[in-house]
Amino acid sequence: MSKHNFHGIVPPIVTPINDDGTVNFDDLARLVEYLLVSGVHGLFALGSTGQVCYLSEEDRIAIVECIVRVNAGRVPVIAGAMEVSSQSVIRTANKMIAAGADAIVTTAPMYTINDENEVADHFRAVAAGISVPLFAYDIPVRVHKKLSPGLLVQLGKEGVIVGVKDSSGDDVSFRRLLAMNEAAGKPLSVFTGHEMIVDAMALIGADGAVPGVANVEAEAYVRLWNAAKAGDYATAVKEQKFINQLFEIVFVPTGRSGDAAGVGAFKAAMAARGIISSPAMTAPLRRLDAQTTARIETIVDGLGLSA
Amino acid sequence: MSKHNFHGIVPPIVTPINDDGTVNFDDLARLVEYLLVSGVHGLFALGSTGQVCYLSEEDRIAIVECIVRVNAGRVPVIAGAMEVSSQSVIRTANKMIAAGADAIVTTAPMYTINDENEVADHFRAVAAGISVPLFAYDIPVRVHKKLSPGLLVQLGKEGVIVGVKDSSGDDVSFRRLLAMNEAAGKPLSVFTGHEMIVDAMALIGADGAVPGVANVEAEAYVRLWNAAKAGDYATAVKEQKFINQLFEIVFVPTGRSGDAAGVGAFKAAMAARGIISSPAMTAPLRRLDAQTTARIETIVDGLGLSA
Amino acid sequence: MSKHNFHGIVPPIVTPINDDGTVNFDDLARLVEYLLVSGVHGLFALGSTGQVCYLSEEDRIAIVECIVRVNAGRVPVIAGAMEVSSQSVIRTANKMIAAGADAIVTTAPMYTINDENEVADHFRAVAAGISVPLFAYDIPVRVHKKLSPGLLVQLGKEGVIVGVKDSSGDDVSFRRLLAMNEAAGKPLSVFTGHEMIVDAMALIGADGAVPGVANVEAEAYVRLWNAAKAGDYATAVKEQKFINQLFEIVFVPTGRSGDAAGVGAFKAAMAARGIISSPAMTAPLRRLDAQTTARIETIVDGLGLSA
Amino acid sequence: MSKHNFHGIVPPIVTPINDDGTVNFDDLARLVEYLLVSGVHGLFALGSTGQVCYLSEEDRIAIVECIVRVNAGRVPVIAGAMEVSSQSVIRTANKMIAAGADAIVTTAPMYTINDENEVADHFRAVAAGISVPLFAYDIPVRVHKKLSPGLLVQLGKEGVIVGVKDSSGDDVSFRRLLAMNEAAGKPLSVFTGHEMIVDAMALIGADGAVPGVANVEAEAYVRLWNAAKAGDYATAVKEQKFINQLFEIVFVPTGRSGDAAGVGAFKAAMAARGIISSPAMTAPLRRLDAQTTARIETIVDGLGLSA
């Protein structure tokens, strides 16, 4: 598998849940098929949107198996292995590789207090312990460490990682990452996790995007990306503005946690579109209340996206 | 096991490492014996000082087994189960309970973005999944969530947790926790993790302390605690001042990460005292350099603590 | 003026406001007299509790004049000069000195992004521009820079500052400051700004406290301090626990900003005790609502403190 | 003055300093003329880059007078009034208006702890106290409050502010601000302060940029902006990439504060180009050392920009 397989729209797949709290694998299969038919270029299993840190190990492995089976080799599947130590990441990653994952993505250590040399050695240890390409997931809002562009490109040049999902929200760092990566001969595929500015990030050279709201509306992202790749930025901006109207659903919930609001809004909209059968969440998250859900449905409906 | 077993000086046990990176169980056994002979009132296995998130699951279980075996029932053993989801905490906790742990300690979820209701449900789920007492470990510098006094006392009243290790550094919150706990009939044993102010925290009603530097010098903490319990605060302050001179070792390393500096300084001093055979660290941490180690040894020596 | 004048309970004086938004100088005079009759050891004008950054320059000078006049030399008056540059601090400080302030207190620069050498030079420049003793106010929650114990003791040894008000909430740093100051021959008078733990801080060697809630109840703090100085810590803890029940008023307001809740609660309780005539605030702060005020009055009443 | 005057490249003007620490008004006049000849669309006096919070009031007024005199009405001059209270902002702002400023820019309160209603009232009070258009400067890294898009557009609709300089680095918020502003009929001129992504921000609808590095190289920014306005994004990206190579100068200094490194690097490069005569800084900032300056000069030289 070459790193050049990794590009374009790679949605972080939502994990559908039954009302009894178990994973709804039928819905998951349906969701994966929806994304693939919409033309997405890859699949990101078990990211933050997939509620990776709310699931048992058994469920996480079964989710990868389900995604891999439905995908049937159509696009690359990148699976998230988030654990508290290098050793645990390797153990979980290898179970996901056995389940068919084409690549693994992991974060900087999340509990420990490290400098960049230690973070680099963590990624080196993980890469040495697995047999597929590794991505770095830069998400300081969750792991409270920023991966610098210098660190990432160094790891790319060493062959430790083949790409980055940047959810840091640090645009100076992102632009420098693109420039340093280009100067180094492009060892990395660089993805933005910021779903509201994919048009702008495509203009400046991002290789792709990992947009959570693509679970609700994947086609528009595919149109956006294809337009940008063809140099038609007017269309890319138009599609992004349409998506951003939809993305307002995540700002509807008030008085809820970040995870309950964000994933909850996606699920409410997906249910409204008929993509999944229930907006149920994994414990300890609870679903959004009826009034909030109704307001989200109004947005979905207003954009002509209802089932 | 009643919660009343949990009080006094409960050191978070350092994990000794061989120069080849494996756990040194002989040193660990020796360290546990040193702590018990010094008169500590409990043992805290696999906290941050024990480098819990730098170890494989197998090693963590073997460490608990070793500590339990050497302890032989002399004091309660509380074992840290730090994992990325409620389900994983329960799985690991049960392995530690099978290895002999008397109680489990865990943190708020570390990767997810939650409100207090969700954090409460996480602790409720963990307590429901294990058969021994549960402690809450309040360490926002690592998990980026503060456990409020109201939340903790509520969980205490429900019987979800029996105690708290407070490493939050928030003295307003700590004082309110003590007051609310007292008003609720003392459902919780409240420990401070701030090793430099155990004298002051004893004065205001803390039930105990979890001091990392007790791995280097446990007797002084026991003397401090016994003096405070006898109302002799002049002696408690004198012992604390002595300890604090020793604690300056953690400020000696410069240009190193928090974990490399803190645990590294403890290990360098423990090696200087002959308590462990090597200051080696678990990857990706690297041991302190010779010059830094020499400066630490000078402090240890100046206090008359060398081997 | 020797630094030895600075010790004990030094309340940060609330600024009483008329319902039309102007400063109520009659109430201010009454408040100062209340504090002095209660036995406080100093007065801190125009700190955060005094709403220094909500007032015009003219009002701030008039407030210092009023306090100095009522005080009539009974205790030292320390005035806060918070401004955006070293030059502006000096200009304002000299106006306050002309108004009779015995000492000036200021913070690290609040807008700029500086290292410790630059912060040290800021304090050196301010000290060189004024003719009275200077205090450093360590309040990272407002100026987002922590003053390290090493920096503070260095400035003390140079004669740049004569004391510190520590509102950092960093107890490790505070304990180290006390130890380093003692080792340097006590160039600094060290005050804690944490009003809930004055008993504990007295035990470990603090020279005094700057407690906002002393505006509501000064006598208990004076009793606390005198008991601690006499070595009677049981009484100190008892008085502190009484005060802390009162301090719960600041946690009553919900959905309000930190400044509206904190100063607002003090003012509501002071009005309930008859110490000031109105709980009015300076714009853009608005007073607490009737229901919140009633709940605060219930606490004040329950402690036997109503007018 | 209509808000439609505010658009395009509006550099935040560096304050040239003599080796004796005084302001170099000859250099300042030369710098302003350089910017105007380069085609910039406005001038931003006394922002962070202009070291506003390192200068006396007298110097700040003289700086505005100098800029206004050299500008002679060619483009709008926006002056920064950063002070610790609404009243102080108004006082300073009116002195700058008397000195000829066409508009005022200020931040959220920087010392106080406020909610959005209070921040809104602060801007309302400032606007009511001045006679020229007001801009909001959103710079949480300095004032530790984020101005939400909803707040800003509300203030725009009320006529309180006519524009925003966004230095928040929060791209989700920036994109929402653009969308909400458009939906409200464009009451605001929206400027990005992120100089490395002006091409991308132009694509998505920003009205202009406030790029510090334009003090070193203004022509490229003007070319970038004009290309973007003409729909030629390939050229805009090319110019941005050129600028970004130059912007690497700010990452050259190591071990220095943010302000010393950032403004210091601009000044070193400006001196290398002959735009100013000395890279001297205002106290307590110190100029960069010779080795760092040489490395910056190498970058400037490598881009063909040396004098």
Coordinates of N, CA, C and O in Angstrom, one line a residue, chain A residues 108-189:
Chain A
A108 N -0.5 11.6 20.0 CA 0.5 11.7 21.0 C 0.0 11.1 22.3 O -1.2 10.9 22.5
P109 N 0.9 10.7 23.2 CA 0.4 10.1 24.4 C -0.5 11.1 25.1 O -0.3 12.3 25.1
M110 N -1.6 10.6 25.8 CA -2.6 11.5 26.2 C -2.6 11.8 27.7 O -3.2 12.7 28.2
Y111 N -1.9 11.0 28.5 CA -1.9 11.1 29.9 C -0.6 11.7 30.5 O -0.6 12.4 31.4
T112 N 0.4 11.3 29.8 CA 1.8 11.6 30.2 C 2.2 13.1 29.9 O 1.5 13.7 29.1
I113 N 3.3 13.5 30.5 CA 3.7 14.9 30.2 C 5.1 14.8 29.6 O 6.1 14.5 30.2
N114 N 5.1 15.0 28.3 CA 6.3 14.7 27.4 C 6.8 15.9 26.6 O 6.0 16.8 26.3
D115 N 8.0 15.8 26.3 CA 8.6 16.8 25.3 C 8.5 16.1 23.9 O 8.1 15.0 23.7
E116 N 9.0 16.9 22.9 CA 8.9 16.4 21.5 C 9.7 15.2 21.2 O 9.3 14.3 20.4
N117 N 10.9 15.1 21.9 CA 11.7 13.9 21.6 C 10.9 12.7 22.1 O 11.0 11.6 21.4
E118 N 10.3 12.8 23.2 CA 9.6 11.6 23.8 C 8.3 11.3 22.9 O 8.1 10.1 22.6
V119 N 7.7 12.3 22.4 CA 6.5 12.1 21.5 C 7.0 11.4 20.2 O 6.4 10.5 19.7
A120 N 8.1 11.9 19.7 CA 8.7 11.3 18.5 C 9.0 9.8 18.8 O 8.6 8.9 17.9
D121 N 9.6 9.5 19.9 CA 9.9 8.1 20.2 C 8.7 7.2 20.4 O 8.7 6.0 20.0
H122 N 7.6 7.9 20.9 CA 6.3 7.1 21.0 C 5.9 6.7 19.6 O 5.5 5.5 19.4
F123 N 5.9 7.6 18.6 CA 5.4 7.3 17.3 C 6.4 6.3 16.6 O 6.0 5.3 15.9
R124 N 7.7 6.4 16.9 CA 8.6 5.5 16.4 C 8.4 4.1 16.9 O 8.4 3.1 16.2
A125 N 8.1 4.0 18.2 CA 7.8 2.7 18.8 C 6.5 2.1 18.2 O 6.5 0.9 17.9
V126 N 5.5 2.9 18.0 CA 4.3 2.3 17.5 C 4.5 1.8 16.0 O 4.1 0.7 15.7
A127 N 5.2 2.7 15.2 CA 5.5 2.3 13.8 C 6.3 1.0 13.8 O 6.0 0.1 12.9
A128 N 7.2 0.8 14.7 CA 8.0 -0.4 14.7 C 7.2 -1.6 15.1 O 7.6 -2.7 14.8
G129 N 6.1 -1.4 15.8 CA 5.3 -2.5 16.3 C 4.2 -2.9 15.4 O 3.4 -3.9 15.7
I130 N 4.0 -2.3 14.2 CA 2.9 -2.6 13.3 C 3.5 -2.7 11.9 O 4.6 -2.3 11.6
S131 N 2.6 -3.3 11.0 CA 3.1 -3.7 9.7 C 2.4 -2.9 8.6 O 2.5 -3.2 7.4
V132 N 1.6 -1.9 9.0 CA 0.9 -1.1 8.0 C 1.3 0.4 8.2 O 1.9 0.8 9.2
P133 N 0.9 1.3 7.2 CA 1.3 2.7 7.4 C 0.6 3.3 8.6 O -0.5 2.9 9.0
L134 N 1.3 4.3 9.2 CA 0.8 5.0 10.4 C 0.6 6.4 10.1 O 1.4 7.1 9.5
F135 N -0.5 6.9 10.6 CA -0.9 8.4 10.6 C -0.8 9.0 12.0 O -1.1 8.3 13.0
A136 N -0.3 10.2 12.0 CA -0.4 11.0 13.3 C -1.6 11.8 13.3 O -2.0 12.5 12.4
Y137 N -2.3 11.8 14.5 CA -3.5 12.5 14.7 C -3.2 13.7 15.6 O -2.9 13.4 16.8
D138 N -3.2 14.9 15.1 CA -2.8 16.1 15.9 C -4.1 16.7 16.5 O -4.7 17.5 15.8
I139 N -4.4 16.4 17.7 CA -5.6 16.9 18.3 C -5.4 17.4 19.8 O -5.7 16.8 20.7
P140 N -4.7 18.6 19.9 CA -4.4 19.1 21.2 C -5.6 19.3 22.1 O -5.4 19.2 23.3
V141 N -6.8 19.5 21.6 CA -7.9 19.7 22.4 C -8.3 18.5 23.2 O -8.9 18.5 24.3
R142 N -7.8 17.3 22.8 CA -8.1 16.1 23.5 C -6.8 15.5 24.2 O -6.9 15.0 25.3
V143 N -5.6 15.7 23.6 CA -4.4 15.1 24.2 C -3.5 16.1 24.8 O -2.5 15.8 25.4
H144 N -3.8 17.4 24.5 CA -3.1 18.5 25.2 C -1.6 18.5 24.8 O -0.8 18.9 25.7
K145 N -1.3 18.1 23.6 CA 0.1 18.2 23.1 C -0.1 18.6 21.6 O -0.8 17.9 20.9
K146 N 0.6 19.6 21.2 CA 0.6 20.0 19.8 C 1.8 19.3 19.1 O 2.9 19.4 19.6
L147 N 1.5 18.7 17.9 CA 2.6 18.1 17.1 C 3.1 19.2 16.2 O 2.4 19.7 15.3
S148 N 4.4 19.6 16.4 CA 4.9 20.7 15.6 C 5.1 20.2 14.1 O 5.4 19.0 13.9
P149 N 5.1 21.2 13.2 CA 5.4 20.8 11.8 C 6.8 20.1 11.6 O 6.9 19.2 10.9
G150 N 7.7 20.6 12.4 CA 9.1 20.1 12.3 C 9.1 18.6 12.7 O 9.7 17.8 12.1
L151 N 8.4 18.3 13.8 CA 8.3 16.9 14.3 C 7.7 16.0 13.3 O 8.2 15.0 13.0
L152 N 6.6 16.5 12.7 CA 5.8 15.7 11.8 C 6.6 15.4 10.5 O 6.6 14.2 10.1
V153 N 7.2 16.4 10.0 CA 8.0 16.2 8.7 C 9.2 15.3 9.0 O 9.6 14.4 8.2
Q154 N 9.8 15.5 10.2 CA 10.9 14.6 10.5 C 10.5 13.1 10.6 O 11.1 12.2 10.0
L155 N 9.3 12.9 11.2 CA 8.8 11.5 11.3 C 8.4 11.0 9.9 O 8.6 9.8 9.6
G156 N 8.0 11.9 9.0 CA 7.7 11.5 7.6 C 8.9 11.1 6.9 O 9.0 10.1 6.2
K157 N 10.0 11.9 7.0 CA 11.2 11.6 6.3 C 11.8 10.3 6.8 O 12.4 9.6 6.1
E158 N 11.6 10.0 8.1 CA 12.1 8.7 8.6 C 11.3 7.5 8.2 O 11.6 6.4 8.5
G159 N 10.1 7.8 7.6 CA 9.2 6.7 7.2 C 8.4 6.2 8.4 O 7.7 5.1 8.3
V160 N 8.4 6.9 9.5 CA 7.6 6.5 10.7 C 6.1 6.7 10.4 O 5.3 5.9 10.7
I161 N 5.8 7.9 9.9 CA 4.4 8.1 9.6 C 4.3 8.5 8.1 O 5.2 8.9 7.5
V162 N 3.1 8.2 7.5 CA 2.8 8.5 6.1 C 1.9 9.7 6.0 O 1.6 10.1 4.8
G163 N 1.3 10.2 7.1 CA 0.3 11.2 6.9 C -0.1 11.8 8.3 O 0.3 11.3 9.3
V164 N -0.9 12.9 8.2 CA -1.3 13.6 9.4 C -2.7 14.0 9.2 O -3.2 14.4 8.2
K165 N -3.5 13.8 10.3 CA -4.8 14.4 10.4 C -4.7 15.6 11.4 O -4.4 15.4 12.6
D166 N -4.8 16.8 10.9 CA -4.6 18.0 11.7 C -6.0 18.5 12.2 O -6.8 19.0 11.4
S167 N -6.2 18.3 13.5 CA -7.4 18.9 14.1 C -7.0 19.9 15.2 O -7.6 20.1 16.2
S168 N -5.8 20.5 14.9 CA -5.3 21.4 15.9 C -5.9 22.8 15.9 O -5.9 23.5 16.9
G169 N -6.5 23.2 14.7 CA -7.0 24.5 14.6 C -5.9 25.6 14.6 O -6.2 26.8 14.8
D170 N -4.7 25.2 14.4 CA -3.6 26.2 14.4 C -3.2 26.4 13.0 O -2.4 25.6 12.4
D171 N -3.7 27.4 12.4 CA -3.5 27.6 10.9 C -2.1 28.0 10.5 O -1.6 27.6 9.5
V172 N -1.4 28.7 11.4 CA 0.0 29.0 11.2 C 0.8 27.7 11.1 O 1.6 27.4 10.1
S173 N 0.6 26.8 12.0 CA 1.3 25.5 12.1 C 0.9 24.7 10.8 O 1.8 24.0 10.2
F174 N -0.4 24.7 10.4 CA -0.8 23.9 9.3 C -0.1 24.4 8.0 O 0.3 23.6 7.2
R175 N -0.1 25.7 7.8 CA 0.6 26.2 6.6 C 2.0 25.9 6.6 O 2.6 25.6 5.5
R176 N 2.7 26.0 7.8 CA 4.1 25.6 7.8 C 4.3 24.1 7.5 O 5.3 23.7 6.9
L177 N 3.4 23.3 8.0 CA 3.5 21.9 7.8 C 3.4 21.6 6.3 O 4.2 20.8 5.7
L178 N 2.5 22.2 5.6 CA 2.4 22.1 4.1 C 3.7 22.5 3.4 O 4.2 21.8 2.6
A179 N 4.2 23.6 3.9 CA 5.5 24.1 3.2 C 6.7 23.2 3.5 O 7.4 22.9 2.6
M180 N 6.8 22.8 4.7 CA 7.9 21.9 5.1 C 7.8 20.5 4.4 O 8.8 19.9 4.0
N181 N 6.6 20.1 4.3 CA 6.4 18.8 3.7 C 6.7 18.8 2.2 O 7.4 17.9 1.7
E182 N 6.3 19.9 1.6 CA 6.6 20.1 0.2 C 8.2 20.2 0.0 O 8.7 19.5 -0.9
A183 N 8.8 21.0 0.9 CA 10.2 21.1 0.7 C 11.0 19.8 1.0 O 12.1 19.6 0.4
A184 N 10.4 18.9 1.7 CA 11.0 17.6 2.0 C 10.6 16.5 1.0 O 11.0 15.3 1.2
G185 N 9.9 16.9 -0.1 CA 9.6 15.9 -1.1 C 8.3 15.2 -0.8 O 8.0 14.1 -1.4
K186 N 7.5 15.8 0.0 CA 6.1 15.3 0.3 C 6.1 13.8 0.9 O 5.4 12.9 0.4
P187 N 6.8 13.6 1.9 CA 6.7 12.3 2.6 C 5.3 12.1 3.2 O 4.9 10.9 3.5
L188 N 4.5 13.2 3.5 CA 3.3 13.0 4.2 C 2.1 13.4 3.4 O 2.1 14.3 2.5
S189 N 1.0 12.7 3.6 CA -0.3 13.1 3.1 C -1.0 13.9 4.3 O -1.1 13.4 5.4

